[in-house]
PDB file of C-alpha atoms in Angstrom:
ATOM      1  CA  UNK J   4      -0.154  -0.092   0.041  1.00  0.00           C
ATOM      2  CA  UNK J   5       1.539   3.229  -1.083  1.00  0.00           C
ATOM      3  CA  UNK J   6       2.321   5.828   1.690  1.00  0.00           C
ATOM      4  CA  UNK J   7       1.746   9.385   2.045  1.00  0.00           C
ATOM      5  CA  UNK J   8       5.505  10.020   0.853  1.00  0.00           C
ATOM      6  CA  UNK J   9       4.934   7.709  -2.224  1.00  0.00           C
ATOM      7  CA  UNK J  10       1.962   9.463  -3.509  1.00  0.00           C
ATOM      8  CA  UNK J  11       3.419  12.973  -2.795  1.00  0.00           C
ATOM      9  CA  UNK J  12       6.601  12.243  -4.570  1.00  0.00           C
ATOM     10  CA  UNK J  13       4.750  10.934  -7.546  1.00  0.00           C
ATOM     11  CA  UNK J  14       2.653  14.077  -7.711  1.00  0.00           C
ATOM     12  CA  UNK J  15       5.274  16.880  -7.360  1.00  0.00           C
ATOM     13  CA  UNK J  16       7.568  15.100  -9.759  1.00  0.00           C
ATOM     14  CA  UNK J  17       4.931  14.859 -12.301  1.00  0.00           C
ATOM     15  CA  UNK J  18       3.879  18.597 -12.255  1.00  0.00           C
ATOM     16  CA  UNK J  19       4.069  20.598 -15.413  1.00  0.00           C
ATOM     17  CA  UNK J  20       3.424  24.274 -16.103  1.00  0.00           C
ATOM     18  CA  UNK J  21      -0.001  25.251 -17.106  1.00  0.00           C
ATOM     19  CA  UNK J  22      -0.374  26.336 -20.600  1.00  0.00           C
ATOM     20  CA  UNK J  23      -3.223  28.838 -20.398  1.00  0.00           C
ATOM     21  CA  UNK J  24      -1.668  31.529 -18.203  1.00  0.00           C
ATOM     22  CA  UNK J  25      -2.521  35.295 -19.255  1.00  0.00           C
ATOM     23  CA  UNK J  26       0.306  37.252 -21.047  1.00  0.00           C
ATOM     24  CA  UNK J  27       2.885  38.316 -18.545  1.00  0.00           C
ATOM     25  CA  UNK J  28       2.241  35.719 -15.891  1.00  0.00           C
ATOM     26  CA  UNK J  29       4.792  32.846 -15.629  1.00  0.00           C
ATOM     27  CA  UNK J  30       5.006  29.791 -13.501  1.00  0.00           C
ATOM     28  CA  UNK J  31       8.225  28.223 -12.088  1.00  0.00           C
ATOM     29  CA  UNK J  32       8.501  24.581 -12.059  1.00  0.00           C
ATOM     30  CA  UNK J  33      11.451  23.491  -9.882  1.00  0.00           C
ATOM     31  CA  UNK J  34      10.477  19.636 -10.018  1.00  0.00           C
ATOM     32  CA  UNK J  35      12.278  19.381 -13.446  1.00  0.00           C
ATOM     33  CA  UNK J  36      15.578  19.850 -11.699  1.00  0.00           C
ATOM     34  CA  UNK J  37      17.567  16.830 -10.615  1.00  0.00           C
ATOM     35  CA  UNK J  38      18.538  18.572  -7.293  1.00  0.00           C
ATOM     36  CA  UNK J  39      15.027  19.278  -6.370  1.00  0.00           C
ATOM     37  CA  UNK J  40      13.852  15.973  -7.270  1.00  0.00           C
ATOM     38  CA  UNK J  41      16.347  14.575  -4.795  1.00  0.00           C
ATOM     39  CA  UNK J  42      15.131  16.999  -2.081  1.00  0.00           C
ATOM     40  CA  UNK J  43      11.437  16.063  -2.598  1.00  0.00           C
ATOM     41  CA  UNK J  44      12.527  12.212  -2.334  1.00  0.00           C
ATOM     42  CA  UNK J  45      14.575  12.877   0.747  1.00  0.00           C
ATOM     43  CA  UNK J  46      12.007  15.247   2.443  1.00  0.00           C
ATOM     44  CA  UNK J  47       8.813  13.115   1.953  1.00  0.00           C
ATOM     45  CA  UNK J  48      10.631   9.770   2.754  1.00  0.00           C
ATOM     46  CA  UNK J  49      12.005  11.172   5.909  1.00  0.00           C
ATOM     47  CA  UNK J  50       8.762  12.789   7.237  1.00  0.00           C
ATOM     48  CA  UNK J  51       5.874  11.068   5.448  1.00  0.00           C
ATOM     49  CA  UNK J  52       6.728   7.455   5.037  1.00  0.00           C
ATOM     50  CA  UNK J  53       3.602   6.151   6.716  1.00  0.00           C
ATOM     51  CA  UNK J  54      -0.302   6.084   6.211  1.00  0.00           C
ATOM     52  CA  UNK J  55      -1.117   8.762   9.094  1.00  0.00           C
ATOM     53  CA  UNK J  56      -3.631  11.245   7.798  1.00  0.00           C
ATOM     54  CA  UNK J  57      -2.295  14.911   8.280  1.00  0.00           C
ATOM     55  CA  UNK J  58      -4.154  18.250   8.737  1.00  0.00           C
ATOM     56  CA  UNK J  59      -3.548  20.145   5.709  1.00  0.00           C
ATOM     57  CA  UNK J  60      -2.325  23.827   5.935  1.00  0.00           C
ATOM     58  CA  UNK J  61      -2.934  25.527   2.601  1.00  0.00           C
ATOM     59  CA  UNK J  62      -1.414  28.563   1.275  1.00  0.00           C
ATOM     60  CA  UNK J  63      -2.006  30.457  -1.949  1.00  0.00           C
ATOM     61  CA  UNK J  64       0.773  29.341  -4.278  1.00  0.00           C
ATOM     62  CA  UNK J  65       4.376  29.053  -3.729  1.00  0.00           C
ATOM     63  CA  UNK J  66       6.847  31.976  -3.477  1.00  0.00           C
ATOM     64  CA  UNK J  67       9.941  31.915  -5.966  1.00  0.00           C
ATOM     65  CA  UNK J  68      12.322  31.949  -2.945  1.00  0.00           C
ATOM     66  CA  UNK J  69      10.561  29.220  -0.862  1.00  0.00           C
ATOM     67  CA  UNK J  70       9.120  26.157  -2.761  1.00  0.00           C
ATOM     68  CA  UNK J  71       9.739  27.824  -6.146  1.00  0.00           C
ATOM     69  CA  UNK J  72      13.530  26.838  -5.336  1.00  0.00           C
ATOM     70  CA  UNK J  73      13.206  23.793  -3.006  1.00  0.00           C
ATOM     71  CA  UNK J  74       9.938  22.361  -3.979  1.00  0.00           C
ATOM     72  CA  UNK J  75       9.017  22.076  -0.229  1.00  0.00           C
ATOM     73  CA  UNK J  76       6.131  24.492   0.815  1.00  0.00           C
ATOM     74  CA  UNK J  77       7.423  27.486   2.849  1.00  0.00           C
ATOM     75  CA  UNK J  78      10.915  25.996   2.925  1.00  0.00           C
ATOM     76  CA  UNK J  79      14.219  27.964   1.861  1.00  0.00           C
ATOM     77  CA  UNK J  80      17.266  26.051   1.106  1.00  0.00           C
ATOM     78  CA  UNK J  81      18.729  27.131   4.466  1.00  0.00           C
ATOM     79  CA  UNK J  82      15.794  26.176   6.476  1.00  0.00           C
ATOM     80  CA  UNK J  83      15.581  23.015   4.737  1.00  0.00           C
ATOM     81  CA  UNK J  84      19.322  22.180   5.851  1.00  0.00           C
ATOM     82  CA  UNK J  85      18.802  23.702   9.412  1.00  0.00           C
ATOM     83  CA  UNK J  86      15.582  22.419  10.629  1.00  0.00           C
ATOM     84  CA  UNK J  87      14.797  19.477   8.336  1.00  0.00           C
ATOM     85  CA  UNK J  88      18.317  18.008   8.049  1.00  0.00           C
ATOM     86  CA  UNK J  89      18.392  17.796   4.523  1.00  0.00           C
ATOM     87  CA  UNK J  90      21.801  19.052   3.001  1.00  0.00           C
ATOM     88  CA  UNK J  91      21.572  20.851  -0.336  1.00  0.00           C
ATOM     89  CA  UNK J  92      23.858  23.053  -2.601  1.00  0.00           C
ATOM     90  CA  UNK J  93      21.046  25.460  -3.299  1.00  0.00           C
ATOM     91  CA  UNK J  94      21.716  29.191  -2.808  1.00  0.00           C
ATOM     92  CA  UNK J  95      20.105  30.681   0.394  1.00  0.00           C
ATOM     93  CA  UNK J  96      17.104  32.846  -0.379  1.00  0.00           C
ATOM     94  CA  UNK J  97      15.278  35.579   1.500  1.00  0.00           C
ATOM     95  CA  UNK J  98      11.707  34.178   2.095  1.00  0.00           C
ATOM     96  CA  UNK J  99       9.969  35.865   5.029  1.00  0.00           C
ATOM     97  CA  UNK J 100       7.176  33.141   5.173  1.00  0.00           C
ATOM     98  CA  UNK J 101       9.582  30.309   5.635  1.00  0.00           C
ATOM     99  CA  UNK J 102      11.259  32.208   8.772  1.00  0.00           C
ATOM    100  CA  UNK J 103       7.916  32.370  10.396  1.00  0.00           C
ATOM    101  CA  UNK J 104       6.568  28.915   9.630  1.00  0.00           C
ATOM    102  CA  UNK J 105       9.834  27.442  10.926  1.00  0.00           C
ATOM    103  CA  UNK J 106       9.230  29.372  14.240  1.00  0.00           C
ATOM    104  CA  UNK J 107       5.665  27.237  14.187  1.00  0.00           C
ATOM    105  CA  UNK J 108       7.675  24.079  13.470  1.00  0.00           C
ATOM    106  CA  UNK J 109      10.136  24.570  16.261  1.00  0.00           C
ATOM    107  CA  UNK J 110       7.064  25.457  18.667  1.00  0.00           C
ATOM    108  CA  UNK J 111       5.697  21.967  18.036  1.00  0.00           C
ATOM    109  CA  UNK J 112       9.084  20.263  18.851  1.00  0.00           C
ATOM    110  CA  UNK J 113      10.638  20.274  15.488  1.00  0.00           C
ATOM    111  CA  UNK J 114      10.191  18.944  11.882  1.00  0.00           C
ATOM    112  CA  UNK J 115       9.555  15.377  12.874  1.00  0.00           C
ATOM    113  CA  UNK J 116       6.812  16.231  15.393  1.00  0.00           C
ATOM    114  CA  UNK J 117       5.425  18.874  13.034  1.00  0.00           C
ATOM    115  CA  UNK J 118       5.228  16.889  10.042  1.00  0.00           C
ATOM    116  CA  UNK J 119       3.923  13.853  11.875  1.00  0.00           C
ATOM    117  CA  UNK J 120       0.750  15.891  12.080  1.00  0.00           C
ATOM    118  CA  UNK J 121       0.530  18.547   9.479  1.00  0.00           C
ATOM    119  CA  UNK J 122       1.194  18.826   5.706  1.00  0.00           C
ATOM    120  CA  UNK J 123       2.013  22.203   4.529  1.00  0.00           C
ATOM    121  CA  UNK J 124       0.946  22.941   0.805  1.00  0.00           C
ATOM    122  CA  UNK J 125      -0.939  25.390  -1.378  1.00  0.00           C
ATOM    123  CA  UNK J 126      -4.098  25.682  -3.692  1.00  0.00           C
ATOM    124  CA  UNK J 127      -1.888  26.114  -6.636  1.00  0.00           C
ATOM    125  CA  UNK J 128       1.251  24.071  -6.585  1.00  0.00           C
ATOM    126  CA  UNK J 129       3.830  26.160  -8.522  1.00  0.00           C
ATOM    127  CA  UNK J 130       5.148  29.593  -7.955  1.00  0.00           C
ATOM    128  CA  UNK J 131       3.639  32.508 -10.087  1.00  0.00           C
ATOM    129  CA  UNK J 132       5.778  35.353 -11.240  1.00  0.00           C
ATOM    130  CA  UNK J 133       4.919  38.728 -13.063  1.00  0.00           C
ATOM    131  CA  UNK J 134       7.516  41.237 -13.937  1.00  0.00           C
ATOM    132  CA  UNK J 135      10.055  39.080 -12.197  1.00  0.00           C
ATOM    133  CA  UNK J 136       8.103  39.449  -8.792  1.00  0.00           C
ATOM    134  CA  UNK J 137       5.853  36.926  -6.579  1.00  0.00           C
ATOM    135  CA  UNK J 138       2.405  36.902  -7.970  1.00  0.00           C
ATOM    136  CA  UNK J 139      -0.792  35.217  -6.354  1.00  0.00           C
ATOM    137  CA  UNK J 140      -3.309  33.382  -8.501  1.00  0.00           C
ATOM    138  CA  UNK J 141      -6.147  35.719  -7.400  1.00  0.00           C
ATOM    139  CA  UNK J 142      -4.235  38.936  -8.307  1.00  0.00           C
ATOM    140  CA  UNK J 143      -6.169  39.219 -11.415  1.00  0.00           C
ATOM    141  CA  UNK J 144      -9.487  37.664 -12.301  1.00  0.00           C
ATOM    142  CA  UNK J 145      -7.975  36.261 -15.734  1.00  0.00           C
ATOM    143  CA  UNK J 146      -5.351  34.258 -13.780  1.00  0.00           C
ATOM    144  CA  UNK J 147      -7.832  33.006 -11.240  1.00  0.00           C
ATOM    145  CA  UNK J 148     -10.128  31.794 -13.972  1.00  0.00           C
ATOM    146  CA  UNK J 149      -7.465  30.217 -15.983  1.00  0.00           C
ATOM    147  CA  UNK J 150      -6.051  28.385 -12.962  1.00  0.00           C
ATOM    148  CA  UNK J 151      -9.222  27.403 -11.394  1.00  0.00           C
ATOM    149  CA  UNK J 152      -9.531  23.937 -12.771  1.00  0.00           C
ATOM    150  CA  UNK J 153      -5.964  23.307 -12.005  1.00  0.00           C
ATOM    151  CA  UNK J 154      -6.477  24.352  -8.480  1.00  0.00           C
ATOM    152  CA  UNK J 155      -9.439  22.072  -8.141  1.00  0.00           C
ATOM    153  CA  UNK J 156      -7.603  19.204  -9.623  1.00  0.00           C
ATOM    154  CA  UNK J 157      -4.476  19.941  -7.467  1.00  0.00           C
ATOM    155  CA  UNK J 158      -6.211  19.976  -4.286  1.00  0.00           C
ATOM    156  CA  UNK J 159      -8.249  16.840  -5.031  1.00  0.00           C
ATOM    157  CA  UNK J 160      -5.126  14.913  -5.984  1.00  0.00           C
ATOM    158  CA  UNK J 161      -3.220  16.149  -2.801  1.00  0.00           C
ATOM    159  CA  UNK J 162      -6.291  14.960  -0.768  1.00  0.00           C
ATOM    160  CA  UNK J 163      -5.293  11.332  -1.748  1.00  0.00           C
ATOM    161  CA  UNK J 164      -2.001  11.537  -0.143  1.00  0.00           C
ATOM    162  CA  UNK J 165      -3.570  11.021   3.239  1.00  0.00           C
ATOM    163  CA  UNK J 166      -5.814  13.929   4.471  1.00  0.00           C
ATOM    164  CA  UNK J 167      -7.544  14.494   7.692  1.00  0.00           C
ATOM    165  CA  UNK J 168     -10.744  16.089   5.843  1.00  0.00           C
ATOM    166  CA  UNK J 169     -12.371  16.949   9.230  1.00  0.00           C
ATOM    167  CA  UNK J 170     -10.488  20.395   9.073  1.00  0.00           C
ATOM    168  CA  UNK J 171      -8.256  22.309   6.970  1.00  0.00           C
ATOM    169  CA  UNK J 172      -6.200  25.383   7.974  1.00  0.00           C
ATOM    170  CA  UNK J 173      -6.272  28.308   5.460  1.00  0.00           C
ATOM    171  CA  UNK J 174      -3.111  30.790   5.307  1.00  0.00           C
ATOM    172  CA  UNK J 175      -4.416  34.182   4.377  1.00  0.00           C
ATOM    173  CA  UNK J 176      -7.726  36.014   4.725  1.00  0.00           C
ATOM    174  CA  UNK J 177      -8.148  36.615   0.884  1.00  0.00           C
ATOM    175  CA  UNK J 178      -7.083  33.048   0.082  1.00  0.00           C
ATOM    176  CA  UNK J 179      -9.869  31.878   2.389  1.00  0.00           C
ATOM    177  CA  UNK J 180     -12.268  33.371   0.144  1.00  0.00           C
ATOM    178  CA  UNK J 181     -11.209  31.335  -2.589  1.00  0.00           C
ATOM    179  CA  UNK J 182     -10.560  27.919  -0.424  1.00  0.00           C
ATOM    180  CA  UNK J 183     -14.246  28.532   0.867  1.00  0.00           C
ATOM    181  CA  UNK J 184     -15.495  28.929  -2.583  1.00  0.00           C
ATOM    182  CA  UNK J 185     -13.731  25.821  -3.784  1.00  0.00           C
ATOM    183  CA  UNK J 186     -14.985  23.897  -0.729  1.00  0.00           C
ATOM    184  CA  UNK J 187     -18.571  24.905  -1.434  1.00  0.00           C
ATOM    185  CA  UNK J 188     -18.228  23.499  -4.953  1.00  0.00           C
ATOM    186  CA  UNK J 189     -16.381  20.295  -3.967  1.00  0.00           C
ATOM    187  CA  UNK J 190     -17.001  19.683  -0.308  1.00  0.00           C
ATOM    188  CA  UNK J 191     -13.340  18.617   0.249  1.00  0.00           C
ATOM    189  CA  UNK J 192     -13.217  19.647   4.072  1.00  0.00           C
ATOM    190  CA  UNK J 193     -15.755  19.488   6.876  1.00  0.00           C
ATOM    191  CA  UNK J 194     -14.630  23.044   8.167  1.00  0.00           C
ATOM    192  CA  UNK J 195     -11.772  25.486   7.467  1.00  0.00           C
ATOM    193  CA  UNK J 196     -10.182  27.713   9.968  1.00  0.00           C
ATOM    194  CA  UNK J 197      -8.318  30.809   8.712  1.00  0.00           C
ATOM    195  CA  UNK J 198      -4.927  32.280   9.947  1.00  0.00           C
ATOM    196  CA  UNK J 199      -3.280  35.392   8.818  1.00  0.00           C
ATOM    197  CA  UNK J 200      -0.608  34.708   6.223  1.00  0.00           C
ATOM    198  CA  UNK J 201       3.062  34.502   7.603  1.00  0.00           C
ATOM    199  CA  UNK J 202       4.130  37.256   5.006  1.00  0.00           C
ATOM    200  CA  UNK J 203       1.393  39.785   5.947  1.00  0.00           C
ATOM    201  CA  UNK J 204       2.398  38.958   9.524  1.00  0.00           C
ATOM    202  CA  UNK J 205       6.463  39.684   9.108  1.00  0.00           C
ATOM    203  CA  UNK J 206       5.463  42.483   6.707  1.00  0.00           C
ATOM    204  CA  UNK J 207       2.850  44.571   8.819  1.00  0.00           C
ATOM    205  CA  UNK J 208       2.736  43.029  12.147  1.00  0.00           C
ATOM    206  CA  UNK J 209       6.302  42.046  13.021  1.00  0.00           C
ATOM    207  CA  UNK J 210       5.905  43.777  16.420  1.00  0.00           C
ATOM    208  CA  UNK J 211       3.226  41.421  17.435  1.00  0.00           C
ATOM    209  CA  UNK J 212       4.983  38.261  15.868  1.00  0.00           C
ATOM    210  CA  UNK J 213       4.851  36.592  19.399  1.00  0.00           C
ATOM    211  CA  UNK J 214       1.113  36.713  19.633  1.00  0.00           C
ATOM    212  CA  UNK J 215       0.741  35.437  16.153  1.00  0.00           C
ATOM    213  CA  UNK J 216       3.056  32.652  16.975  1.00  0.00           C
ATOM    214  CA  UNK J 217       0.818  31.640  19.973  1.00  0.00           C
ATOM    215  CA  UNK J 218      -2.319  31.982  17.774  1.00  0.00           C
ATOM    216  CA  UNK J 219      -0.812  29.678  15.172  1.00  0.00           C
ATOM    217  CA  UNK J 220       0.253  27.128  17.542  1.00  0.00           C
ATOM    218  CA  UNK J 221      -3.044  27.191  19.624  1.00  0.00           C
ATOM    219  CA  UNK J 222      -5.154  26.953  16.433  1.00  0.00           C
ATOM    220  CA  UNK J 223      -2.875  24.053  14.969  1.00  0.00           C
ATOM    221  CA  UNK J 224      -3.166  22.198  18.229  1.00  0.00           C
ATOM    222  CA  UNK J 225      -6.901  22.414  18.418  1.00  0.00           C
ATOM    223  CA  UNK J 226      -7.039  21.055  14.663  1.00  0.00           C
ATOM    224  CA  UNK J 227      -5.303  17.733  15.913  1.00  0.00           C
ATOM    225  CA  UNK J 228      -6.774  17.498  19.486  1.00  0.00           C
TER     226      UNK J 228
END
């Protein structure tokens, strides 16, 4: 019987860029790179080689400095090495969201403890860029419409890895609008709880970071209690 890791690895290494994006919007697919393929195999084999359902924590789409480089959600090359124990030769990248997320991972006792309960992912699995900058799938209506079938299919397939469908955690208030819409259409999850996105917290609420860490830890703990 396939493990969570088996299914996740097969999914990520089969991803291809969408061909219907509006002009000026591009997608980054790191999974074509041998170094990232190795990382994906190591990461999931280390933390997900079992059949335990995880609570899914869903972001928008990856940033070009996090999963857009490593292939692992919210994880920079340096955090992949420091917190997950996976050595790599990828250059370090400045990703605010990863910095915050790994505070949460550490608050749960480290990567092994955290990933035994949670799966970090996104509604759309590839990083999007426009004019060389991070772009969100909901930043314009044409991109949202073009990617909606991909988003639906992506989330549906990710659920097959091993999902606790009783609850999902959505990162980002605007993102929640689209996940709720998707859930109304597809009934993927029994309920959805929403937290402010890590990038928003570090950009606009950095003085309150400890209270946000507490809120994250409490919310996530409630989801697995």
